[in-house]
XYZ file of C-alpha atoms in Angstrom:
666
model
C 30.041 -3.450 -1.753
C 33.624 -2.487 -2.107
C 34.374 -4.206 1.022
C 33.382 -7.226 -0.351
C 35.666 -7.663 -2.935
C 38.600 -9.170 -1.599
C 38.677 -13.280 -1.725
C 40.484 -14.300 1.844
C 39.820 -17.664 0.994
C 41.949 -19.829 -1.371
C 40.943 -20.352 -4.628
C 40.866 -23.985 -6.170
C 43.344 -24.886 -9.256
C 41.552 -24.522 -12.429
C 38.813 -21.929 -10.930
C 37.715 -18.750 -12.537
C 37.397 -15.898 -10.106
C 35.848 -13.585 -12.736
C 33.208 -15.732 -12.576
C 32.626 -15.116 -8.428
C 29.533 -13.027 -8.056
C 31.476 -10.261 -6.043
C 33.926 -10.043 -8.883
C 30.895 -9.297 -11.325
C 29.292 -7.145 -9.684
C 32.162 -4.711 -8.773
C 32.389 -4.663 -12.859
C 29.049 -3.815 -12.780
C 29.730 -0.588 -10.458
C 32.418 0.310 -12.506
C 30.405 0.838 -15.403
C 27.872 2.508 -13.263
C 30.479 4.998 -12.605
C 31.001 5.677 -16.343
C 29.450 8.971 -18.063
C 26.076 8.422 -19.710
C 27.838 7.832 -23.349
C 30.594 5.854 -21.647
C 29.281 2.288 -21.882
C 28.176 2.957 -25.611
C 31.592 3.620 -26.259
C 32.756 0.231 -24.740
C 30.319 -2.002 -26.492
C 32.440 -4.372 -28.384
C 35.522 -3.073 -27.200
C 38.233 -5.887 -25.487
C 37.943 -3.874 -22.250
C 34.231 -4.698 -21.840
C 35.305 -8.261 -20.516
C 37.545 -6.662 -17.954
C 34.843 -4.631 -16.687
C 32.659 -7.006 -16.664
C 34.325 -10.405 -15.433
C 31.919 -13.173 -15.928
C 29.489 -11.584 -17.489
C 30.065 -10.702 -21.175
C 31.782 -12.729 -23.808
C 35.282 -11.901 -24.743
C 34.893 -14.145 -27.470
C 33.136 -16.974 -29.689
C 34.412 -19.587 -26.741
C 32.945 -17.559 -24.118
C 29.860 -17.056 -25.880
C 26.418 -18.935 -24.150
C 25.660 -21.883 -26.151
C 22.364 -21.688 -28.631
C 20.047 -24.329 -28.114
C 21.219 -27.473 -29.225
C 19.447 -28.674 -32.228
C 20.454 -32.091 -32.139
C 18.625 -35.045 -30.579
C 18.643 -34.746 -26.911
C 21.096 -37.172 -25.559
C 18.688 -38.671 -22.457
C 15.400 -38.809 -23.391
C 13.483 -38.611 -26.746
C 10.984 -36.152 -24.945
C 11.149 -32.508 -23.430
C 10.130 -34.039 -20.165
C 8.006 -31.676 -18.022
C 5.482 -31.263 -14.963
C 2.255 -33.604 -15.585
C 4.315 -36.310 -17.658
C 4.195 -39.354 -16.293
C 5.799 -43.242 -16.993
C 2.452 -44.869 -15.521
C -0.286 -42.916 -13.647
C -1.166 -43.147 -10.350
C -4.119 -45.224 -11.161
C -2.214 -47.752 -13.344
C -4.359 -47.280 -16.227
C -2.017 -45.112 -18.351
C 1.432 -44.839 -19.225
C 4.025 -42.956 -21.172
C 2.946 -39.620 -21.370
C 5.689 -37.685 -22.361
C 6.178 -33.703 -23.445
C 2.168 -33.041 -22.671
C 0.646 -35.976 -24.892
C 0.042 -39.953 -24.711
C 2.951 -41.991 -26.684
C 2.852 -45.401 -28.174
C 4.512 -47.742 -30.453
C 1.315 -48.168 -32.324
C 1.410 -44.001 -33.264
C 5.193 -44.354 -34.029
C 6.306 -42.760 -30.793
C 9.397 -43.812 -29.180
C 8.598 -45.218 -25.662
C 11.036 -47.016 -22.912
C 11.273 -50.724 -23.341
C 10.147 -53.405 -21.049
C 13.804 -53.986 -19.686
C 14.272 -50.326 -18.553
C 13.160 -47.621 -15.923
C 10.478 -45.196 -17.756
C 11.530 -41.890 -18.533
C 10.608 -39.599 -15.778
C 11.846 -42.030 -13.000
C 15.267 -42.520 -14.755
C 14.900 -38.439 -14.782
C 14.088 -38.513 -10.819
C 16.973 -41.321 -9.991
C 19.622 -39.363 -12.015
C 18.688 -35.928 -10.146
C 18.898 -37.609 -6.585
C 22.596 -39.122 -7.808
C 23.712 -36.092 -8.543
C 22.165 -34.225 -5.363
C 18.865 -32.998 -5.858
C 16.882 -35.344 -3.287
C 14.156 -32.811 -3.093
C 12.648 -34.749 -5.752
C 11.876 -37.785 -3.748
C 8.560 -36.258 -2.370
C 7.204 -37.421 -6.085
C 5.952 -40.581 -6.705
C 8.461 -42.830 -8.752
C 7.604 -42.131 -12.186
C 5.459 -39.286 -12.208
C 6.665 -35.872 -13.199
C 4.784 -33.478 -10.015
C 5.993 -30.550 -8.212
C 9.180 -31.626 -6.413
C 10.456 -33.580 -10.057
C 9.870 -29.266 -11.429
C 11.470 -28.099 -8.376
C 14.708 -30.487 -8.451
C 15.271 -29.663 -12.288
C 15.049 -26.132 -11.562
C 17.217 -26.529 -9.029
C 19.297 -28.083 -11.234
C 19.015 -25.522 -14.306
C 20.296 -22.872 -11.291
C 23.362 -24.786 -10.132
C 24.346 -25.835 -13.891
C 24.578 -21.948 -14.826
C 27.091 -21.968 -11.851
C 30.880 -21.706 -12.674
C 32.150 -24.202 -10.094
C 30.494 -27.206 -8.889
C 31.740 -30.043 -6.599
C 32.671 -33.385 -7.936
C 32.356 -36.747 -6.249
C 35.819 -39.093 -5.908
C 35.367 -42.197 -8.143
C 34.275 -44.440 -4.851
C 32.927 -42.819 -1.570
C 34.719 -43.694 1.361
C 32.515 -45.216 3.834
C 34.249 -44.121 6.885
C 33.282 -40.758 6.105
C 29.918 -39.692 7.111
C 30.269 -36.154 5.650
C 29.900 -35.715 1.824
C 31.309 -32.679 2.121
C 34.633 -33.900 3.401
C 35.014 -36.234 -0.100
C 33.929 -33.358 -2.830
C 36.062 -31.381 -4.541
C 35.816 -27.900 -6.377
C 35.487 -28.626 -9.988
C 34.967 -25.993 -13.241
C 31.908 -26.634 -14.976
C 33.238 -26.766 -18.577
C 29.481 -27.653 -19.455
C 27.752 -24.588 -18.231
C 23.708 -24.506 -18.967
C 22.132 -21.277 -20.154
C 18.829 -21.834 -20.717
C 15.769 -21.125 -19.094
C 14.967 -22.210 -15.543
C 11.797 -23.809 -16.319
C 11.621 -27.140 -14.914
C 11.892 -28.657 -18.365
C 14.361 -31.477 -19.283
C 15.244 -29.805 -22.606
C 17.663 -30.471 -25.097
C 20.575 -28.245 -23.123
C 19.154 -29.205 -19.757
C 19.852 -32.873 -21.180
C 23.307 -32.288 -22.608
C 24.134 -30.252 -18.765
C 22.660 -33.716 -16.998
C 24.672 -36.296 -18.994
C 28.177 -34.103 -18.356
C 27.292 -33.845 -14.579
C 26.497 -37.875 -14.779
C 29.840 -38.485 -16.949
C 31.946 -36.347 -14.654
C 30.481 -37.552 -11.325
C 29.562 -33.349 -11.117
C 27.117 -33.261 -8.191
C 25.428 -30.071 -6.718
C 27.883 -27.822 -5.639
C 26.123 -26.392 -2.240
C 26.031 -28.978 0.372
C 23.624 -27.891 3.464
C 24.613 -30.684 6.767
C 23.140 -30.722 9.894
C 25.555 -31.401 12.670
C 25.620 -32.320 16.031
C 27.200 -29.644 18.635
C 28.662 -29.320 21.820
C 29.351 -25.862 23.520
C 33.095 -26.453 23.859
C 34.175 -28.078 21.152
C 31.406 -26.994 18.310
C 30.685 -29.094 15.692
C 30.961 -32.782 16.543
C 29.397 -34.995 13.846
C 26.953 -35.487 11.450
C 23.675 -35.402 12.857
C 21.694 -38.921 12.003
C 18.321 -39.458 12.422
C 17.022 -43.408 11.556
C 20.286 -44.399 10.273
C 20.040 -41.793 7.798
C 22.701 -39.285 7.206
C 21.459 -35.854 6.380
C 24.555 -35.159 4.095
C 22.516 -32.489 1.789
C 19.307 -31.251 3.219
C 16.860 -29.795 0.656
C 13.532 -30.061 2.161
C 12.398 -27.789 5.240
C 11.518 -30.849 7.975
C 14.291 -33.367 6.484
C 15.501 -32.800 9.998
C 12.609 -32.727 12.449
C 14.601 -32.385 15.745
C 16.045 -28.464 16.891
C 19.015 -30.421 18.278
C 21.162 -29.809 15.195
C 22.789 -27.122 13.857
C 22.886 -26.600 10.175
C 25.657 -25.568 7.664
C 26.427 -25.065 4.210
C 29.462 -25.942 2.456
C 29.926 -24.236 -0.890
C 32.028 -25.342 -3.642
C 30.984 -23.064 -5.877
C 33.101 -20.371 -4.890
C 30.190 -17.998 -5.677
C 30.310 -15.628 -2.803
C 33.648 -14.024 -2.154
C 33.838 -13.282 1.597
C 35.695 -10.547 3.716
C 38.489 -11.204 6.029
C 36.022 -10.562 8.925
C 33.184 -12.833 7.277
C 35.438 -15.471 6.850
C 36.638 -15.173 10.456
C 33.074 -15.512 11.177
C 32.937 -18.952 9.484
C 35.258 -19.995 11.979
C 35.082 -18.253 14.821
C 31.252 -18.152 15.215
C 30.469 -20.385 18.420
C 29.864 -23.840 17.414
C 32.007 -23.779 14.287
C 35.334 -24.061 16.294
C 38.500 -25.347 14.328
C 40.903 -23.877 11.429
C 39.513 -22.472 8.337
C 38.260 -24.768 5.533
C 37.863 -24.428 2.423
C 35.264 -24.209 1.584
C 34.699 -22.593 4.948
C 31.647 -24.288 6.784
C 28.901 -21.531 6.824
C 26.436 -21.182 9.770
C 22.717 -21.622 8.218
C 20.403 -21.989 11.388
C 18.468 -24.889 12.702
C 15.097 -26.218 12.878
C 11.617 -24.440 14.466
C 8.512 -25.185 14.786
C 5.731 -22.782 15.236
C 2.221 -24.012 15.809
C 1.111 -26.559 13.042
C 4.310 -25.093 11.048
C 7.812 -25.702 10.819
C 10.978 -25.135 8.986
C 14.470 -23.065 9.008
C 15.233 -20.332 10.994
C 18.311 -18.287 11.922
C 18.262 -16.051 14.703
C 21.510 -14.286 16.380
C 20.574 -15.943 19.891
C 21.139 -19.317 18.459
C 24.199 -18.200 16.924
C 22.986 -18.344 14.019
C 23.849 -15.115 12.426
C 26.755 -13.042 11.521
C 28.078 -9.968 13.157
C 28.725 -8.362 10.332
C 25.420 -8.557 8.814
C 23.991 -6.642 11.679
C 21.588 -3.789 10.050
C 23.995 -0.499 10.377
C 23.136 3.084 8.468
C 26.354 2.196 6.449
C 24.895 -0.962 5.051
C 21.203 -0.018 4.992
C 21.596 2.941 3.239
C 25.368 3.168 1.760
C 26.566 6.236 3.697
C 28.364 6.971 6.791
C 26.158 8.044 9.643
C 28.224 11.900 9.257
C 27.019 12.239 6.120
C 23.491 11.399 6.302
C 20.714 14.116 6.125
C 18.503 14.856 9.314
C 15.578 13.259 7.837
C 17.778 10.180 6.793
C 18.925 9.569 10.559
C 15.409 10.129 11.727
C 13.875 7.350 9.185
C 16.629 5.630 9.860
C 16.379 5.180 13.480
C 12.522 4.447 12.896
C 13.392 1.700 10.610
C 16.231 0.087 12.921
C 14.104 0.307 15.812
C 11.057 -1.455 14.278
C 13.785 -4.367 12.908
C 14.812 -5.718 16.248
C 11.221 -7.012 16.611
C 10.906 -8.073 13.464
C 14.770 -9.633 12.590
C 16.791 -8.691 15.615
C 18.295 -6.032 13.539
C 20.355 -8.496 11.362
C 19.985 -8.923 7.641
C 20.603 -12.462 7.904
C 17.767 -13.234 10.327
C 15.291 -14.882 8.359
C 11.996 -17.106 9.222
C 10.805 -19.863 7.108
C 9.150 -22.004 9.988
C 5.723 -20.335 10.300
C 2.485 -19.427 8.338
C 4.186 -16.922 6.795
C 6.508 -19.167 4.909
C 9.174 -16.963 4.388
C 9.898 -13.846 6.092
C 13.086 -11.573 5.462
C 14.184 -7.632 5.981
C 14.047 -5.347 8.253
C 9.931 -5.419 8.578
C 10.171 -9.242 7.719
C 8.072 -8.937 4.471
C 6.572 -12.105 4.082
C 6.210 -14.408 0.998
C 2.263 -15.140 2.268
C 0.005 -16.027 4.709
C -0.639 -19.532 5.121
C -4.071 -20.830 6.617
C -6.196 -18.676 5.155
C -7.718 -20.824 2.499
C -6.292 -19.347 -0.659
C -2.801 -17.798 0.110
C -2.621 -14.173 1.285
C -0.210 -12.374 -0.840
C 2.798 -11.002 0.810
C 5.482 -8.245 0.297
C 8.557 -10.464 -0.138
C 8.141 -11.285 -4.048
C 7.351 -7.069 -4.329
C 10.291 -6.775 -2.718
C 12.223 -8.691 -5.184
C 10.497 -6.237 -8.045
C 11.693 -3.437 -5.793
C 15.289 -4.847 -5.880
C 15.429 -5.116 -9.711
C 14.064 -1.489 -10.351
C 17.090 -0.232 -7.773
C 19.913 -2.686 -9.149
C 18.803 -4.344 -12.376
C 22.247 -5.829 -13.092
C 22.921 -6.992 -9.577
C 19.630 -8.649 -9.617
C 20.127 -10.527 -13.250
C 23.671 -11.453 -11.391
C 21.892 -13.000 -8.601
C 18.069 -13.404 -8.014
C 17.392 -12.960 -11.822
C 19.244 -16.463 -12.290
C 16.711 -18.151 -10.289
C 13.757 -18.038 -12.676
C 11.082 -16.298 -10.543
C 9.217 -12.900 -10.337
C 6.388 -11.442 -9.063
C 3.011 -11.616 -10.150
C 0.564 -8.738 -10.747
C -2.103 -8.388 -8.230
C -4.515 -7.617 -11.596
C -7.773 -7.176 -10.397
C -7.647 -7.417 -6.508
C -10.998 -8.388 -5.730
C -11.033 -11.701 -7.910
C -7.656 -12.532 -8.850
C -7.800 -13.079 -12.001
C -5.655 -10.435 -13.881
C -2.318 -11.622 -12.790
C 0.613 -10.988 -15.005
C 4.136 -11.064 -14.278
C 5.490 -7.651 -13.517
C 8.841 -5.680 -13.041
C 8.260 -2.661 -10.649
C 7.931 -0.274 -13.132
C 7.578 3.428 -12.473
C 6.373 3.247 -8.782
C 5.078 -0.369 -8.151
C 1.787 0.522 -8.511
C 1.034 -3.182 -9.667
C 1.591 -4.327 -6.402
C 0.194 -1.624 -4.581
C -2.779 -2.813 -1.795
C -4.468 0.719 -2.019
C -6.770 -0.312 1.120
C -4.340 -1.604 3.665
C -1.512 0.651 1.590
C 1.509 -2.000 1.402
C 2.805 -4.163 -1.250
C 1.625 -7.482 -2.007
C 2.569 -9.737 -4.388
C 2.567 -14.129 -5.677
C 5.157 -16.187 -7.644
C 5.542 -16.623 -11.211
C 7.698 -19.041 -12.644
C 9.978 -19.018 -15.768
C 8.742 -20.873 -18.737
C 10.867 -22.615 -21.703
C 10.179 -19.222 -23.692
C 11.825 -17.329 -21.237
C 8.647 -15.584 -20.071
C 7.435 -15.944 -16.631
C 3.652 -17.919 -15.946
C 1.788 -16.440 -12.608
C 0.560 -19.146 -10.413
C -3.016 -19.543 -9.867
C -4.164 -17.729 -6.242
C -7.700 -19.149 -6.682
C -10.553 -17.746 -5.377
C -11.596 -16.691 -1.868
C -14.359 -19.307 -1.596
C -15.134 -18.182 2.058
C -16.355 -14.730 0.855
C -18.665 -15.779 -1.803
C -20.312 -18.243 0.804
C -20.448 -15.531 3.179
C -22.250 -13.082 0.396
C -24.742 -15.918 0.059
C -23.533 -16.708 -3.395
C -23.344 -19.971 -5.219
C -19.957 -21.684 -5.291
C -19.689 -24.297 -8.173
C -18.003 -27.801 -8.281
C -15.391 -26.519 -10.653
C -14.595 -23.717 -8.560
C -13.966 -26.278 -5.422
C -12.506 -28.634 -7.341
C -9.814 -25.396 -8.623
C -9.947 -24.110 -4.978
C -8.665 -28.019 -3.515
C -5.971 -27.648 -6.688
C -4.800 -24.193 -5.549
C -4.332 -25.318 -2.207
C -2.221 -28.297 -3.388
C -0.180 -26.537 -5.127
C 0.394 -23.762 -2.494
C 1.406 -26.644 -0.513
C 4.223 -27.779 -2.615
C 5.398 -24.268 -3.533
C 5.730 -22.954 -0.318
C 7.539 -25.861 0.689
C 9.693 -24.972 -2.028
C 10.634 -21.564 -0.650
C 11.433 -23.085 2.656
C 13.724 -25.408 1.419
C 17.090 -24.949 2.642
C 19.088 -24.342 -0.909
C 16.546 -21.232 -1.359
C 16.836 -20.621 2.726
C 20.957 -20.249 1.995
C 20.550 -18.241 -0.900
C 19.015 -15.833 0.472
C 20.963 -15.844 3.441
C 23.981 -15.141 1.725
C 22.439 -12.215 -0.647
C 21.735 -10.993 2.934
C 24.990 -11.393 3.851
C 27.233 -10.646 1.279
C 25.623 -7.937 -1.515
C 25.041 -4.465 -0.514
C 22.910 -3.603 -3.021
C 20.508 -6.042 -1.937
C 20.892 -4.593 1.517
C 20.297 -1.113 0.290
C 17.064 -2.136 -1.595
C 15.692 -2.440 1.561
C 16.390 1.039 2.635
C 13.539 2.224 0.163
C 11.141 -0.525 0.546
C 11.483 -0.174 4.363
C 10.540 3.516 3.774
C 7.570 3.443 1.376
C 5.897 1.350 4.556
C 6.248 4.447 6.596
C 5.342 6.814 3.968
C 2.245 4.615 3.006
C 1.211 4.685 6.872
C 1.724 8.437 8.005
C 0.742 9.943 4.487
C -2.724 8.198 4.774
C -5.949 10.060 5.101
C -7.320 10.400 7.833
C -10.909 10.040 7.166
C -12.729 10.452 4.096
C -12.857 13.845 3.072
C -10.335 14.934 5.374
C -7.423 17.161 4.458
C -5.415 15.664 7.052
C -3.077 12.793 7.173
C -2.265 10.064 9.950
C 1.306 11.505 9.978
C -0.285 14.937 11.063
C -1.550 13.455 14.744
C 1.159 11.252 15.095
C 4.528 13.597 14.839
C 7.317 11.600 16.880
C 9.870 8.813 15.696
C 7.899 6.514 18.458
C 4.621 7.165 17.813
C 5.391 6.331 13.616
C 7.572 3.256 15.119
C 5.070 1.863 17.027
C 2.240 2.605 14.229
C 4.699 0.723 11.443
C 5.148 -2.263 14.034
C 1.098 -2.296 14.664
C 0.569 -2.281 10.965
C 3.242 -4.813 10.213
C 1.132 -7.400 12.303
C -2.376 -6.319 12.127
C -2.680 -3.898 9.169
C -6.293 -3.742 9.411
C -6.152 -2.607 12.868
C -4.522 0.642 11.333
C -5.749 1.529 7.330
C -8.854 0.397 5.819
C -10.201 2.078 2.647
C -6.488 3.598 2.206
C -7.457 5.839 5.371
C -7.151 5.145 8.696
C -9.522 3.036 10.909
C -12.147 3.907 13.139
C -10.142 1.957 15.759
C -7.181 4.110 15.115
C -9.634 7.453 14.969
C -11.294 6.432 18.303
C -7.493 5.927 20.063
C -7.087 9.776 19.249
C -10.556 10.850 20.134
C -10.384 8.991 23.394
C -7.533 11.093 24.656
C -10.054 13.662 24.965
C -7.806 16.845 24.101
C -9.406 20.274 24.872
C -7.977 21.032 20.749
C -8.686 18.962 18.345
C -6.492 20.801 15.860
C -3.409 18.506 15.795
C -1.347 21.299 14.655
C -1.628 23.249 18.254
C -0.572 20.145 20.155
C 2.897 19.630 21.694
C 4.847 17.256 23.779
C 2.182 16.713 26.076
C -0.300 15.721 23.163
C 2.625 13.379 21.898
C 3.237 11.492 24.828
C -0.453 10.875 25.572
C -0.724 9.346 22.296
C 2.176 7.523 22.607
C 0.918 5.668 25.745
C -2.154 5.336 23.879
C -0.488 3.395 21.191
C 1.513 1.460 23.858
C -1.627 0.245 25.366
C -3.255 -0.521 22.313
C -0.580 -2.820 20.967
C 0.049 -4.522 24.305
C -3.679 -5.341 24.432
C -3.749 -7.305 20.979
C -1.912 -10.166 22.656
C -1.333 -11.527 26.286
C 2.174 -13.213 25.228
C 5.040 -11.501 27.303
C 6.793 -11.803 24.329
C 4.846 -9.670 22.263
C 4.773 -6.958 24.757
C 8.581 -7.138 25.099
C 8.726 -6.325 21.533
C 6.411 -3.132 22.000
C 8.750 -2.193 24.818
C 11.974 -3.009 22.968
C 11.030 0.177 20.399
C 10.106 2.199 22.991
C 13.577 1.530 24.637
C 15.631 0.864 21.648
C 19.084 2.569 21.477
C 22.013 2.291 18.674
C 25.114 1.032 19.202
C 27.356 4.085 18.847
C 29.683 2.465 16.840
C 26.761 2.446 14.191
C 26.054 6.065 14.957
C 28.603 8.047 14.818
C 30.594 6.976 18.204
C 27.384 8.097 20.224
C 24.137 6.138 21.096
C 20.810 7.460 19.737
C 17.146 6.818 20.623
C 13.901 7.546 18.995
C 12.689 10.805 20.102
C 9.102 10.976 21.729
C 9.182 14.934 21.183
C 6.078 16.657 19.034
C 7.292 17.214 15.762
C 10.687 14.963 16.067
C 10.147 12.307 13.061
C 11.368 13.095 9.867
C 10.346 11.206 6.754
C 12.936 10.704 3.989
C 11.033 10.233 1.074
C 14.357 10.557 -1.530
C 14.465 8.332 -4.648
C 11.546 6.099 -3.379
C 9.741 5.233 -6.571
C 6.450 4.630 -4.529
C 3.139 4.282 -5.329
C 1.886 6.644 -2.312
């Protein structure tokens, strides 16, 4: 990430550039270049804080604060999800820190002249810029208060914040025009638990007293094709000053921009130019810059944020190239690396338009990112069908643990172990481990995982995924009332949780990771190859010594199989081997010699045509058929591949798979 270390924006007076992600990651990389004994010899040395600015304490004044032992400054209880001032029925009141409270028991409770503790917390979070809280019932600590408090804890750990003026200028419709950068002198260093513990309350009070605000504002702007941004978008006379919910704006007309006062992401000169020159972002450079994020899109009954290059949402600098994805220039790659890159890059054209920062959060996959658009889950199938996105984050942590800790590790989320996949009961929060086996869906040879949130102890609590009641009913098994109640709760929880992951602030953080953190990009290289390996090395049939890769030997056929497996995995693999449908495709070719090792270009061309026909037959819409053609006709940018454009080869035995340094379960 050496190309991302120069801060081209003007530093704000009083800010600490050592706390910038790019500077911190640069220090991590310098440590990684030391010999094995080098780090041990530096521990305790005054040189260490210079190598890891913003990551390592240089003395007592910089040390993370210990957990507070003084009484909480705002509320007498550590408020948490499930608490309420008064329940929805009105029959109960004063349930705090997980227990009923009353003066009869000697408990402290709100007096009649003041708001309840939960309502006061909700109002404060909204004032500080965390309007995601507004979907909860007033006075009831539900999922959205939990999310708002988690978001506060995330941002309260950051080194720079936004500060509001003493009085807002009513003539200005954009809040970001009135905010300034301020150093966070009361950093929160506790868990991202969504609990209003003592340290969180100390930070909340500091924000309130100092007029500190959420440092990231996502704004919706009206656009003009000639002059760019024209005015803040307004809907029902409400200024969309800081978008949170995926459906705060339900029009596809405006374009969303972020203004980030944290100075957390250092932009190169090229990236800074994109914040000015991106179509619709005309004008001179501003501090902080307007960073294009995306727009609101709909798909069937779902909707949410979208970033796509055809709508001028993506940066040219964020195009997937060999050097960014693999970390090496084209001329330094081995032949297997070149061949594998071509397959991954061709498939990415149909998934993310060949862009690291083309992300979907508007369809039934909740969130999709990366060359294979790894999904958070599959909605609309009863209980959530776990996706590949969370295991990807575990893979990122495996490959670049220090960088992970400086980025996603500060969000308080981890992937959930699949456990017993048939009943989903044995789930634990997991790291990737040696080979990612905890996330292996052996039947379809892909990765699956769900979400775990950090708790007060710093551990991670897996979310309940429920049971597949449809499967039980299909098998004529009885379903109990307790199971139905649990199923309804899981569905309600999943709706809220996936809405949170589709929020504009989560979307922005993912986008900036994909744009500016090279290790995040390079983790996609290994994770994409695991997909290819899972397909090509799967057995052809029960008892067979041959694999799918023994039958499909070209880059084109492997890329088509990968696209098929991404969209319809059960068409390609079942019980860990090729499906009868895939085997029939080969049988129907009716080759005179059934031994694939004796085939050549003619047979391979026949199989490519058969794959093309099968894929195009899956859906009738033109867009799907165009995606198949896009893979077959893909050609690289010459600048990406050593000055000469390259394309996928359809020749027999031209496909070479790079399996180096993979840490794969397959």
